[in-house]
Structures are given as structure tokens and as C-alpha cells.
Amino acid sequence: MKLLIDDANVQEIRRLCDLYPIDGVTTNPSILAKTGRDPKEVLTEIRGIIGPGKLLFAQAIPLDAEGMVRDARAIVKLLGEGTVVKVPSIPEGFKAIRMLREEGILSCGTVVYTPLQAYLAAKAGADYVAPYVNRIDNMGFDGVGVVEQIQDILTLHQLDTQVLAASFKNSQQVLTLCAYGIGSATCAPAVIDAFVKNPAIDGAVGDFIRDFAGLAGEGKTMADLLG
Ligand code: G3P
């Protein structure tokens, strides 16, 4: 499963890319708005941090297909290879996805709340579909279950589209879908950090440090002793 960062805070993106095996970054208009910065400047900086060719998702703003395609061309022109243009999975979006496929621009059908939205985006030629796990949960439905059903539909109908599950709020949601075999997940930095935020892990690591200090002296490392 590819793991992406769902954020546009460049300090956080730099920190997470340094620590974790990250495959890319996803943004949307609300995420960009949270930075309060110029979108061109932020997206360019993110591309610089993750490097050329890595996955970077940015969303088209207009609600008509022609406008979406215009935005898509501008996004790809700025951010280059590895850029995926997100388009809402609405009727004009499905039309735009078909047009983008013809132009060879990678697309993602986003704002997916139902399996049939994902089916239509995939059939139109989207490279990714982005269902919103936690938002679906908050509506009283089973977000993880919806994503599993989407994955089943894509597999059953041999649609060459990858699930990019989004809107996670906890590790359990990610774990279940990771074990189910979805292609990619995008998570906020705090959700990624929480994968390994566990008193048992901290306790075990602390024990090793304490035990070795007792044996070899405070702050001593293998390099100090063996080198
Ligand atoms: O890109 C979609 C995703 O960011 C939505 O997440 O946390 O706003 O529900 P959230």
C-alpha cells in the first residue's frame, strides 16, 4: 500500500518524509486554505521537498469539465511528472476524467462517498478514486466497508484504477484497509505518527537504553565500544 501525507504544511511534510517511507502528498482546496499561503508557492515547495516524479495530488477548482481540464493543465505544467489532478466525482467530473485520460494527464476521482461514484470515476478512466472513510463514518455508515466494496468492484470489473482511501481519523481504519489490500492511503501527519504512538513501544525502547547504559555507561553506543 502506498502511504501519502494528506497535508500542505511544508514543515510537517519535510519532517514526515525524513522519518517515514512516504510515497507522496495529497492536497485539496481546504488543505491549501489552512496554510493561508499562495497555492502556487506551497505546491511548488512541496514538489521540491518530495522530489521530481513522486506523487503529488492537487485539485481542480471549477465545476465544469472544460474548466477542470484547464486547471489540470496548469497544475501539471507547474508540478510536472508524478502529478495527479483531483476532480470531484460528479457528472462534470466524470466528463473531465475522460478528457484528462485522452490528454495523458493522471486523474483522481475525489469526494467519493458511495461505491457507484467510484465505479463511474473508474469507468471514465480515473487513475485513482478517493473515498472519504471518516466522513462516511460520521454520516452513520461504515466508511471502511464502503472502501472494501469499492476495492471489490474495481477488482471484479477489472478496472485499472487504484483506491486512494482518504479522511482517516485513526490507525484502526488504516490498518483494516491495509490488511484488505487497497492500493494507497493518504493520512494527516497526526494519524501517521499514531501508527507507532504506543506506550509499549516507548517502554521497550526505554528499557534497552537503560539496560545498555547500566552495562557500558551513560550515553555509550555500539560505535563507541566497537569502533
Ligand atoms: O482529500 C480528502 C480528505 O482530505 C478529507 O479528509 O479529514 O477533511 O475528512 P478530512
mmCIF file of C-alpha atoms in Angstrom, residues 6 17 19 43 57 61 65 79 83 92 109-110 122 127-128 141 161-162 165-166 170 172 178 184 190 213 216:
data_model
loop_
_atom_site.group_PDB
_atom_site.id
_atom_site.type_symbol
_atom_site.label_atom_id
_atom_site.label_comp_id
_atom_site.label_asym_id
_atom_site.label_seq_id
_atom_site.Cartn_x
_atom_site.Cartn_y
_atom_site.Cartn_z
ATOM 1 C CA ASP A 6 -2.775 14.491 3.415
ATOM 2 C CA CYS A 17 9.364 12.494 4.566
ATOM 3 C CA LEU A 19 11.267 9.815 9.016
ATOM 4 C CA LEU A 43 2.630 23.356 -4.176
ATOM 5 C CA PHE A 57 -2.155 15.428 -5.832
ATOM 6 C CA ILE A 61 -11.412 24.099 -8.736
ATOM 7 C CA ALA A 65 -15.431 19.785 -17.232
ATOM 8 C CA LEU A 79 4.305 20.453 -10.874
ATOM 9 C CA THR A 83 1.308 14.957 -10.503
ATOM 10 C CA GLU A 92 -18.943 17.090 -14.978
ATOM 11 C CA GLY A 109 -11.973 10.956 -8.782
ATOM 12 C CA THR A 110 -12.299 12.554 -5.365
ATOM 13 C CA ALA A 122 -13.038 4.387 -12.591
ATOM 14 C CA ASP A 127 -6.174 6.527 -12.207
ATOM 15 C CA TYR A 128 -7.297 6.814 -8.566
ATOM 16 C CA PHE A 141 -22.371 4.458 7.587
ATOM 17 C CA THR A 161 -7.992 2.260 -11.041
ATOM 18 C CA GLN A 162 -6.373 2.341 -7.635
ATOM 19 C CA ALA A 165 -8.516 5.985 0.711
ATOM 20 C CA ALA A 166 -8.674 9.365 2.487
ATOM 21 C CA ASN A 170 -7.385 6.637 13.447
ATOM 22 C CA GLN A 172 -7.633 1.104 13.048
ATOM 23 C CA CYS A 178 -4.076 -2.033 4.609
ATOM 24 C CA SER A 184 -2.988 3.598 -1.341
ATOM 25 C CA ALA A 190 -1.017 13.057 13.303
ATOM 26 C CA ALA A 213 23.728 2.365 29.965
ATOM 27 C CA ALA A 216 28.522 0.241 29.294
#
